Short mmCIF file of C-alpha atoms and ligand atoms in Angstrom, two decimals:
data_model
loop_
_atom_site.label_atom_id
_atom_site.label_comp_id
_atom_site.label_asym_id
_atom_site.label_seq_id
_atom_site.Cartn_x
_atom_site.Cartn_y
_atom_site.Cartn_z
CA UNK A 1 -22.27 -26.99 -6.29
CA UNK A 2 -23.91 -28.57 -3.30
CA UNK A 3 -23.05 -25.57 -1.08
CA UNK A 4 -24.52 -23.07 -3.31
CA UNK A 5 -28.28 -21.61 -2.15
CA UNK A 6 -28.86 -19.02 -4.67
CA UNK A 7 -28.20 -18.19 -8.25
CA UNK A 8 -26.04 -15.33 -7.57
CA UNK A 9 -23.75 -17.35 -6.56
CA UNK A 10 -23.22 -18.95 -9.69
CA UNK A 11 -21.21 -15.78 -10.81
CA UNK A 12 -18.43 -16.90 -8.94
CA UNK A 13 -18.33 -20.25 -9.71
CA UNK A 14 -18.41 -19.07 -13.21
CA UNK A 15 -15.55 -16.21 -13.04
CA UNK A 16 -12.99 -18.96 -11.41
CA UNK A 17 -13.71 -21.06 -14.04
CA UNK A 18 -13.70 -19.31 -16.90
CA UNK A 19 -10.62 -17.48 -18.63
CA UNK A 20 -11.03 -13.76 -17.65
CA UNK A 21 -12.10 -12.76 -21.41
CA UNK A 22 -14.80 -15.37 -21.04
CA UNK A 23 -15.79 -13.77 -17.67
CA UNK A 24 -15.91 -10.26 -18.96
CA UNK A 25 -18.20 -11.16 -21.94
CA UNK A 26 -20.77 -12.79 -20.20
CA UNK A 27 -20.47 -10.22 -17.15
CA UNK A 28 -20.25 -7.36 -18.86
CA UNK A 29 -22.58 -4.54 -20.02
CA UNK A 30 -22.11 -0.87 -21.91
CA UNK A 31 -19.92 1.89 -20.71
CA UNK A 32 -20.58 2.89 -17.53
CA UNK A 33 -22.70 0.16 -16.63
CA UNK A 34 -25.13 1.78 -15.37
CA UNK A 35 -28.14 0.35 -17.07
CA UNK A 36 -26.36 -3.25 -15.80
CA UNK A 37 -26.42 -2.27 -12.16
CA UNK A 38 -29.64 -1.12 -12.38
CA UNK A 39 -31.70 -3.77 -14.32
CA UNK A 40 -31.11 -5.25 -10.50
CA UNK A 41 -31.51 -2.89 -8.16
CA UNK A 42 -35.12 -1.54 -9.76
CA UNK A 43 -36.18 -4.45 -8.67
CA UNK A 44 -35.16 -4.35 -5.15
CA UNK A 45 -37.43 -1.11 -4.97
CA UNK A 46 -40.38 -2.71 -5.38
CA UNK A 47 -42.05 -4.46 -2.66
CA UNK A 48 -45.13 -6.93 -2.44
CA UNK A 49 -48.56 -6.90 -0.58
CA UNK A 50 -48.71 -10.24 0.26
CA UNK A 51 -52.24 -12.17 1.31
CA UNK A 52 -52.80 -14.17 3.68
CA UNK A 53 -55.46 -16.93 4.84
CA UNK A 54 -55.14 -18.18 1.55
CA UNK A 55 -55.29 -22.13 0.65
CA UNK A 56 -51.36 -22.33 -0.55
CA UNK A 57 -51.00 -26.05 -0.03
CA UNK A 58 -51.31 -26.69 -3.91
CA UNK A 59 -49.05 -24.19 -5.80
CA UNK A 60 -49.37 -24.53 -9.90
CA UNK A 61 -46.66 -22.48 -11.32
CA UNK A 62 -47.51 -23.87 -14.90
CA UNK A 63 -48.03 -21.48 -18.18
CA UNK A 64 -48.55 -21.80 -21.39
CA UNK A 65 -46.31 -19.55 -24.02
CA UNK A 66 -47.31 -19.48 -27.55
CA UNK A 67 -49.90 -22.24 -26.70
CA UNK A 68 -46.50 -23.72 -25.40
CA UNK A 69 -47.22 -25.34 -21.80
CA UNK A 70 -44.24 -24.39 -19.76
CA UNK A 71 -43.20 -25.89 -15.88
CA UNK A 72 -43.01 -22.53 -14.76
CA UNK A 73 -42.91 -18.94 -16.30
CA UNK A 74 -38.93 -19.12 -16.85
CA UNK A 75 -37.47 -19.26 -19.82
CA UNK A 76 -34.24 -19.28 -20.88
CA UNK A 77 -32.56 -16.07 -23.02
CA UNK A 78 -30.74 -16.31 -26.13
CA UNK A 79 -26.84 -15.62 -25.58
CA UNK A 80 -24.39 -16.33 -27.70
CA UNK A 81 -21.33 -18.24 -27.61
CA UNK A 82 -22.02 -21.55 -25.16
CA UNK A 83 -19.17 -23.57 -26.02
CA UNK A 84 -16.85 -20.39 -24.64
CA UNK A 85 -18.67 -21.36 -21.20
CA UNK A 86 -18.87 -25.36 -21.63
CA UNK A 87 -17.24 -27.88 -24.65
CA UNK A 88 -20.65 -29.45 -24.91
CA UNK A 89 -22.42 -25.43 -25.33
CA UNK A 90 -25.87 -25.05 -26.20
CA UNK A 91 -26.70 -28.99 -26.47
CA UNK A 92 -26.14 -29.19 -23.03
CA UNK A 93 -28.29 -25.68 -22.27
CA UNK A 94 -31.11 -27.04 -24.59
CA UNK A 95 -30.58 -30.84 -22.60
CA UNK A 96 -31.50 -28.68 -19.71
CA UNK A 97 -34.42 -26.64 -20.75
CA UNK A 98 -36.07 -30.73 -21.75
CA UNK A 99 -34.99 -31.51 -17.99
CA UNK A 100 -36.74 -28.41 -16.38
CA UNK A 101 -40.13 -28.48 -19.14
CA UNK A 102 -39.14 -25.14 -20.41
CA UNK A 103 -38.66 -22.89 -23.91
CA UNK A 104 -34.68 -22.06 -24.68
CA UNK A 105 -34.42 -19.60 -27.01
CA UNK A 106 -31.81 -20.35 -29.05
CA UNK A 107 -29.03 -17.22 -30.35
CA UNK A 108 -28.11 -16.33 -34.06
CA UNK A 109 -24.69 -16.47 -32.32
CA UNK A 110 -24.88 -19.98 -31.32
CA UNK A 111 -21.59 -22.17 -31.01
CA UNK A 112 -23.59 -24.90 -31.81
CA UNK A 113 -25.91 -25.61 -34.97
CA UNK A 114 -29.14 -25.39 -35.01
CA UNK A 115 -29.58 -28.87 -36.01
CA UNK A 116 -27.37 -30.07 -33.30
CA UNK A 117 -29.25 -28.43 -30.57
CA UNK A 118 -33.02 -29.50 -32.57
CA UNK A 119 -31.22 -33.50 -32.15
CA UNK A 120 -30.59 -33.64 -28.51
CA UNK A 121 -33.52 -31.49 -27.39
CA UNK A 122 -37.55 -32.17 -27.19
CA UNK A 123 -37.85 -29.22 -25.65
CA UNK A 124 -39.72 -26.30 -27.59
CA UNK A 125 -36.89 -24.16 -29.21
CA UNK A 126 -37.12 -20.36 -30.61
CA UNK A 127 -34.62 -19.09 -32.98
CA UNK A 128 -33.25 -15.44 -31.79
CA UNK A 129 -32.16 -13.75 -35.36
CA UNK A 130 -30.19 -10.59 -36.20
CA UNK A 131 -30.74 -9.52 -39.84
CA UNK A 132 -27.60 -9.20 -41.73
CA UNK A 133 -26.61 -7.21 -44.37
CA UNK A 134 -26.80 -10.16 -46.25
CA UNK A 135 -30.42 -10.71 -45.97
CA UNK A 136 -30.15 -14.28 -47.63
CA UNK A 137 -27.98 -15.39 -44.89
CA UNK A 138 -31.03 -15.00 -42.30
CA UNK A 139 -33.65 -15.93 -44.37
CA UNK A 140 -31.49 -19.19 -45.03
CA UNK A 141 -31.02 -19.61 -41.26
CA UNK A 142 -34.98 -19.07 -40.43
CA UNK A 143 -35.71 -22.22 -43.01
CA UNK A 144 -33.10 -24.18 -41.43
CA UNK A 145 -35.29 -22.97 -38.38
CA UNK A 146 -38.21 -23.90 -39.68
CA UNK A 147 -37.30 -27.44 -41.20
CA UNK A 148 -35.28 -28.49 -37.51
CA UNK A 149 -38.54 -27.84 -35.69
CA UNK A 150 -38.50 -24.50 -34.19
CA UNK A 151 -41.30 -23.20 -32.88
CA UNK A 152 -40.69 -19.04 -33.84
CA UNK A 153 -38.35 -16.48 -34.58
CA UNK A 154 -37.59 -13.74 -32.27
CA UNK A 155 -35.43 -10.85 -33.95
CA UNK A 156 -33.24 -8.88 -31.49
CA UNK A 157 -34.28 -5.24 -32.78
CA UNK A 158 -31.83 -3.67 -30.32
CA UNK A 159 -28.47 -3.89 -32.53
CA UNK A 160 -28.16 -1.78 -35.10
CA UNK A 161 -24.59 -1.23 -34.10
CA UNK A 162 -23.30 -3.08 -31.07
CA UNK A 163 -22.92 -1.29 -27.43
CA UNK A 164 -19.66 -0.16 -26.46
CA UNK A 165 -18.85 -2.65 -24.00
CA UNK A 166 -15.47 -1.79 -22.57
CA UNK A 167 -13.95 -4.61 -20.91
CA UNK A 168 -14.52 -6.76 -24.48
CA UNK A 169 -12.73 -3.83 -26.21
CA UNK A 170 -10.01 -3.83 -23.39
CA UNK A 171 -9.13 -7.96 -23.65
CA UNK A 172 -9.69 -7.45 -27.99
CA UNK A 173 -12.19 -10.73 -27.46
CA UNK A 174 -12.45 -12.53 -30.15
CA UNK A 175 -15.74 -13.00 -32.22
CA UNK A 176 -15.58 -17.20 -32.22
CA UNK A 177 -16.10 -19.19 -35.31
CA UNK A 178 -19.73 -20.18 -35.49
CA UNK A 179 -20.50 -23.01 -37.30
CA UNK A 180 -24.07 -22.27 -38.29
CA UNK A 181 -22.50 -19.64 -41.04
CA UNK A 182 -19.89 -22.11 -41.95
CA UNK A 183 -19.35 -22.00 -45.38
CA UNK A 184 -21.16 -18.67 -45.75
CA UNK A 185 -19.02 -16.13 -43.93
CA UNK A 186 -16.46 -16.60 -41.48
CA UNK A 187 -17.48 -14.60 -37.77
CA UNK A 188 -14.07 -15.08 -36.31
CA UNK A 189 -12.60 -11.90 -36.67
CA UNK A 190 -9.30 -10.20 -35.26
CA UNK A 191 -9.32 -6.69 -35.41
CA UNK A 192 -5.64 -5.31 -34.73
CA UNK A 193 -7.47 -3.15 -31.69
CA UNK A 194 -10.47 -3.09 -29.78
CA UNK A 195 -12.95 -5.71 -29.95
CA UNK A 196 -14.09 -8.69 -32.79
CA UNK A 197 -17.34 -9.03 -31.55
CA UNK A 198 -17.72 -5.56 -32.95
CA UNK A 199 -15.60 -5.59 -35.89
CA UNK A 200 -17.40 -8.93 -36.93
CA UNK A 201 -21.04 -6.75 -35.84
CA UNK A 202 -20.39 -3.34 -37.96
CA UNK A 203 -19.24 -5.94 -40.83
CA UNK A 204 -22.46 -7.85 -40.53
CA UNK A 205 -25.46 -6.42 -39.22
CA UNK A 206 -27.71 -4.63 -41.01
CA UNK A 207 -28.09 -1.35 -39.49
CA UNK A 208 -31.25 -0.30 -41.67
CA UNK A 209 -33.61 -2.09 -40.30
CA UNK A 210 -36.99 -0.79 -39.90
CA UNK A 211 -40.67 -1.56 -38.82
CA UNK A 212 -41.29 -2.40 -42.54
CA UNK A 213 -38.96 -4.87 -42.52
CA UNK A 214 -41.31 -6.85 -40.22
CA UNK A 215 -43.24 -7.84 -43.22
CA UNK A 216 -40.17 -8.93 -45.18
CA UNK A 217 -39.50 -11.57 -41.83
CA UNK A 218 -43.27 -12.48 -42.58
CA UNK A 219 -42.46 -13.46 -46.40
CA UNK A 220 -40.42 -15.39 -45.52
CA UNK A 221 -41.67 -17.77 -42.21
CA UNK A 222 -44.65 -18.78 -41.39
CA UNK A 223 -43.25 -19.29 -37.73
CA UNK A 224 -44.75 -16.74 -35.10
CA UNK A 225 -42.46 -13.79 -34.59
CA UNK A 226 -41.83 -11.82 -31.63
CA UNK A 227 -39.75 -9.10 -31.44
CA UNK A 228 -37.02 -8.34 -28.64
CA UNK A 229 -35.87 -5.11 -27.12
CA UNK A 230 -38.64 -2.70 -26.20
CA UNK A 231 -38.59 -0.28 -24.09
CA UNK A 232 -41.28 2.11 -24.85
CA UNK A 233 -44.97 2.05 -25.34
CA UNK A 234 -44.35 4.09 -28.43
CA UNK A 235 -42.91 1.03 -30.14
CA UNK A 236 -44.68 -1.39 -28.14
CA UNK A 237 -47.50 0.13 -30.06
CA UNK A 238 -45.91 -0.14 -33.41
CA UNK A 239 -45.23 -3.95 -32.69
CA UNK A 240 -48.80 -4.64 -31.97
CA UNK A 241 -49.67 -2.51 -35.53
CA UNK A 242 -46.97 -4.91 -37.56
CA UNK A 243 -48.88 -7.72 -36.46
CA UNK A 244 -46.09 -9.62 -34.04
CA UNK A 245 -47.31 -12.42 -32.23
CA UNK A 246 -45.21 -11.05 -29.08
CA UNK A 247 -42.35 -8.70 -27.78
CA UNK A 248 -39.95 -9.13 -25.45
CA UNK A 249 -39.65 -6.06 -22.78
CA UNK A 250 -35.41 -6.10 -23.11
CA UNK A 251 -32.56 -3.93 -23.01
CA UNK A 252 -30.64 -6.55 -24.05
CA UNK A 253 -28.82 -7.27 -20.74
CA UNK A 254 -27.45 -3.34 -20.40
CA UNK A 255 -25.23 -4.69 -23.44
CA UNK A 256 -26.50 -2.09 -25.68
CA UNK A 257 -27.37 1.50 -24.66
CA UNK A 258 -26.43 2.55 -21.20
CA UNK A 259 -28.96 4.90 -19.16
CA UNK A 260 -31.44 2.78 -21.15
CA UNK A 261 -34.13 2.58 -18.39
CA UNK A 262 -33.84 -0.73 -16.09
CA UNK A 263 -36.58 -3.08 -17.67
CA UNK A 264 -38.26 -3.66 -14.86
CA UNK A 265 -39.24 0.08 -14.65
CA UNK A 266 -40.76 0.21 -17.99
CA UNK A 267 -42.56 -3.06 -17.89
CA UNK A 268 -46.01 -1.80 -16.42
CA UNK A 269 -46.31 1.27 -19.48
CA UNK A 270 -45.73 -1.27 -22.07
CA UNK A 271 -48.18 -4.31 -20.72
CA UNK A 272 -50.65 -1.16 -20.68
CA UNK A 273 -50.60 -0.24 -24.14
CA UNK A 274 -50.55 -3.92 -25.69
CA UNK A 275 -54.10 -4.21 -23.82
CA UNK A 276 -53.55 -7.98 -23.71
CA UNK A 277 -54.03 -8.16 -27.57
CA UNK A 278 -50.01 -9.92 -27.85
CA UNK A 279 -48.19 -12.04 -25.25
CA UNK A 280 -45.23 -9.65 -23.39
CA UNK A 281 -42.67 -11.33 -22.22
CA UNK A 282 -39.67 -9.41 -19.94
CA UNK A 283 -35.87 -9.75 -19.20
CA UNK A 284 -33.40 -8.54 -17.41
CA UNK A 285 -31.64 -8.72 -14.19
CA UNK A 286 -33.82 -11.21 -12.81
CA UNK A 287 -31.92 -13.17 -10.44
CA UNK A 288 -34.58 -14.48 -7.41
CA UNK A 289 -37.87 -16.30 -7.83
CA UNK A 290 -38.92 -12.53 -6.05
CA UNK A 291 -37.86 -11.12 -10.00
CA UNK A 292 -40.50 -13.30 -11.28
CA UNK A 293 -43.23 -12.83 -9.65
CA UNK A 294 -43.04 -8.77 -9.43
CA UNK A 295 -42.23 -9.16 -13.61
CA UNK A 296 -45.79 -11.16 -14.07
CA UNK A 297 -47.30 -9.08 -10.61
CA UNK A 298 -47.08 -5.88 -13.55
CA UNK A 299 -47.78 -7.67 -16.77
CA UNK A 300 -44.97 -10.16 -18.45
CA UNK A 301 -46.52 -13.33 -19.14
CA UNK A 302 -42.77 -15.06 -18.47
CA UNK A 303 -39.40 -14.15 -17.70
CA UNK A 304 -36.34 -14.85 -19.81
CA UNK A 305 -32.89 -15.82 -17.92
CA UNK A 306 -29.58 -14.48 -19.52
CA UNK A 307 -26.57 -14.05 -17.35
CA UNK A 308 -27.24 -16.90 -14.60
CA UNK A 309 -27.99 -19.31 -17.65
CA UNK A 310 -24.22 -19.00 -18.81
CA UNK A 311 -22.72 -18.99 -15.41
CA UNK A 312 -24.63 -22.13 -14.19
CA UNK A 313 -23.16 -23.84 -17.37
CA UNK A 314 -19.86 -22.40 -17.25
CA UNK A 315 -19.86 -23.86 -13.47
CA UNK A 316 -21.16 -27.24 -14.23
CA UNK A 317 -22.57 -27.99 -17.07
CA UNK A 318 -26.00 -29.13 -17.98
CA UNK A 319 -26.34 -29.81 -14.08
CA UNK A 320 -25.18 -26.18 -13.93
CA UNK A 321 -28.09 -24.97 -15.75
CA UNK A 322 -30.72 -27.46 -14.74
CA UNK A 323 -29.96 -25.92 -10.65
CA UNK A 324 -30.29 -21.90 -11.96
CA UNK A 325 -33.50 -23.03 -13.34
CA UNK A 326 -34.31 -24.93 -10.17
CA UNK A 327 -33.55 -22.64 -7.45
CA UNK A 328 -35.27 -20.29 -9.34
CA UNK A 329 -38.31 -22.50 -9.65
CA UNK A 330 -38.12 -22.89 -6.29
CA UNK A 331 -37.58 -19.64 -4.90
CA UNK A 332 -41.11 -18.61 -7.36
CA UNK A 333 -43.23 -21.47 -5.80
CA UNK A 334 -42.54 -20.35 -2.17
CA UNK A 335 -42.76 -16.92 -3.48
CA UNK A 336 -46.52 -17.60 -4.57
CA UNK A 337 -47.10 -20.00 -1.80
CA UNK A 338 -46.33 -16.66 0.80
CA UNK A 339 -48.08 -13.56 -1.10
CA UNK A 340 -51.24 -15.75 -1.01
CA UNK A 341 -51.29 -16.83 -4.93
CA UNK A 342 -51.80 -20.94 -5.55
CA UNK A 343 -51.85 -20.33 -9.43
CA UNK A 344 -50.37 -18.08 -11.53
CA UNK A 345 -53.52 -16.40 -12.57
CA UNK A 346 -53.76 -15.63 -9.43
CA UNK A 347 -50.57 -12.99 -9.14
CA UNK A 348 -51.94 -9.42 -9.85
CA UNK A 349 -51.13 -5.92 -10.18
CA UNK A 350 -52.35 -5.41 -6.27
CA UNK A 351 -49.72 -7.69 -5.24
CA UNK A 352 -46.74 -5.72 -5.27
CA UNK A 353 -45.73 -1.68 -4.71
CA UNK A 354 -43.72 0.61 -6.91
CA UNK A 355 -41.63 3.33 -5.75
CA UNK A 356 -43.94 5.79 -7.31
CA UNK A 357 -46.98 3.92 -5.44
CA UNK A 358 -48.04 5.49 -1.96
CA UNK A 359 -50.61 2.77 0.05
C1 LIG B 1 -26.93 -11.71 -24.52
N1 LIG B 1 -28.14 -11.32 -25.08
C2 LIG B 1 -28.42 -11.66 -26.39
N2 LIG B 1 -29.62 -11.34 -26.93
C3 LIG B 1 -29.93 -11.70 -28.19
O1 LIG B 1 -31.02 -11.40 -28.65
N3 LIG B 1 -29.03 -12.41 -28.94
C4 LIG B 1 -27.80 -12.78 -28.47
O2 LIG B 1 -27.03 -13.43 -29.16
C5 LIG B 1 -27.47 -12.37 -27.16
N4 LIG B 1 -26.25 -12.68 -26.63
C6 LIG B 1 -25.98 -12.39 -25.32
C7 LIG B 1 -24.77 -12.82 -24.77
C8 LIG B 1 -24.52 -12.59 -23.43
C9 LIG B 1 -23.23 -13.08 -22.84
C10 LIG B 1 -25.49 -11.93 -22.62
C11 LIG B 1 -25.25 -11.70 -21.15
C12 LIG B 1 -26.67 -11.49 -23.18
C13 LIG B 1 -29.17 -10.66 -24.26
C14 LIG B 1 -30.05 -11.69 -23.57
O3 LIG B 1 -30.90 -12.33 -24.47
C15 LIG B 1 -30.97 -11.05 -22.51
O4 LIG B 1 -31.67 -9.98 -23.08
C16 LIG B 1 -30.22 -10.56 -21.28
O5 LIG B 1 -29.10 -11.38 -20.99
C17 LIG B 1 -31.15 -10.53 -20.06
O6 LIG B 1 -30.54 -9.98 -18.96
P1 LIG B 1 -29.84 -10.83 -17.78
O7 LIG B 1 -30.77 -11.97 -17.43
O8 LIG B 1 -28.52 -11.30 -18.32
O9 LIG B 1 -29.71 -9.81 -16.71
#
């Protein structure tokens, strides 16, 4: 651990010490993978126009999310399944998120209950929810939300089916027993071929979802809801009209539909159209303090960590996690410190390029 200087190299930590079907479903994305490699290289396109002569010797990377104040703009993602990376799971990612002062949103998928993670953690929690088929399940699950102190509901509107993502269908991984629907339905299923995750996903999910469904959510919480896994201002637009307190600029980790534009690339269209009437937050592929600054430079208010999350616990732990969060922390601050911005209000639009941009 001590050797290690960037988050990256947490991946490798976190492929020798996980069993290779472990490895794959946090690694992987959908078909070709395209989307996957990209989400990372998009942002190594775009470059920043630093300022100098700037007073940098106090750097505040503080936010507020929600009203939520926040260490730094980083939050951590929803992904499922912590206790296939660590035995202690997501207690020990939500122990971390207290430790660094930031939001962890929890998953639906979570090895852990809800209640589990809401007793070891002070930290402000959001529940990620799929909607299944059977609707009661989720509206059960958002009370259960609601009553263990969660501070709002994000629904993942990027599953209708799951992505084909090969290597899970290659090793047949398992969908693990999660004990939030103990009692309810079991998630631990073994096809005879391909993969449980999406055997358990076609049997569960409900595929008809639709923008009218927002208001159903809205029966049923008073929480604040943001939704997760734009990608265009068409339905960035459409999220703003339903009334969402946020969105979430996502292509689910290239899990879902590859050749789905890199997130990065879409993020300044969608920030346009919202106007600043809703919060946008952005994920994907951000794996330097650089990532975060060029996500708020065009628009996101904060960034949401996925991958490096999992492989910083798989590695070590709550330590694990608690030194992803760090470095990148770290990596922002000097970040801001060297393109001339002491607060975050500060970052703007004129402090990085595009591709598309000529000087
Ligand atoms: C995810 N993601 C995800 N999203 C969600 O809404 N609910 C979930 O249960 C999961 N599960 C999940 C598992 C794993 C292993 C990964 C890698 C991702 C997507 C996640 O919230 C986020 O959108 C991406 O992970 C962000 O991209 P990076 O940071 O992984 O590049």
């Amino acid at each position: 651990m001590d050797q290690i200087v960037n988050v990256n190299e947490f991946q490798e930590l976190a492929k020798k010490a996980l069993p290779k079907m472990y490895y794959d479903f946090y690694s992987g994305g959908a078909e070709d993978q395209h989307t996957l490699k990209e989400n990372e290289e998009a942002f190594r396109r775009i470059m920043f126009r630093p300022r100098v002569l700037v007073d940098v010797s106090k750097i505040d990377m503080s936010t507020k999310i929600l009203g939520y104040p926040i260490s730094a703009p980083i939050m951590i993602a929803p992904t499922a399944n912590h206790q296939l990376a660590h035995p202690e799971g997501e207690t020990a990612t939500a122990k971390a998120a207290a430790a660094s002062n930031t939001i962890m949103i929890v998953s639906y998928m979570a090895s852990c209950t809800i209640e589990e993670v809401a007793s070891i953690c002070n930290a402000v929690r959001f529940l990620q929810i799929y909607v299944y088929k059977r609707r009661e399940v989720t509206a059960q699950m958002v009370k259960r939300a609601e009553k263990a102190g969660f501070k709002a509901i994000v629904l993942t509107v990027d599953v209708p089916r799951l992505g084909r993502r090969e290597a899970d269908i290659k090793n047949k991984m398992i969908s693990p027993k999660l004990r939030n629907f103990e009692g309810l339905f079991s998630t631990e299923v073994r096809p005879s071929e391909g993969s449980g995750v999406e055997a358990f996903a076609s049997r569960a999910l409900d595929a008809s979802l639709n923008w009218k469904d927002i208001e159903w959510l809205r029966s049923i919480t008073k929480l604040p809801i943001l939704v997760k896994g734009i990608l265009t201002r068409e339905d960035a637009l459409k999220a703003v009209e339903a009334g969402v307190e946020g969105i979430v600029v996502s292509n689910h980790g290239a899990r879902q539909l590859d050749y789905s534009p890199a997130t990065i690339t879409v993020l300044e269209e969608i920030v346009h159209v919202v106007g600043g009437r809703i919060p946008v937050l952005f994920d994907g592929g951000v794996r330097r303090g650089t990532d975060v600054f060029k996500a708020l430079a065009l628009g996101a208010q904060a960034v949401l960590i996925g991958r490096p999350i999992v492989f910083g616990l798989a590695a070590n732990g709550e330590d694990g996690v608690r030194k992803v969060i760090d470095m990148l922390k770290n990596e922002f601050e000097i970040t801001m410190a060297l393109s001339g911005c002491p607060t975050i209000n500060d970052i703007t639009r004129s402090h990085v390029r595009t591709p598309d941009e000529r000087l």
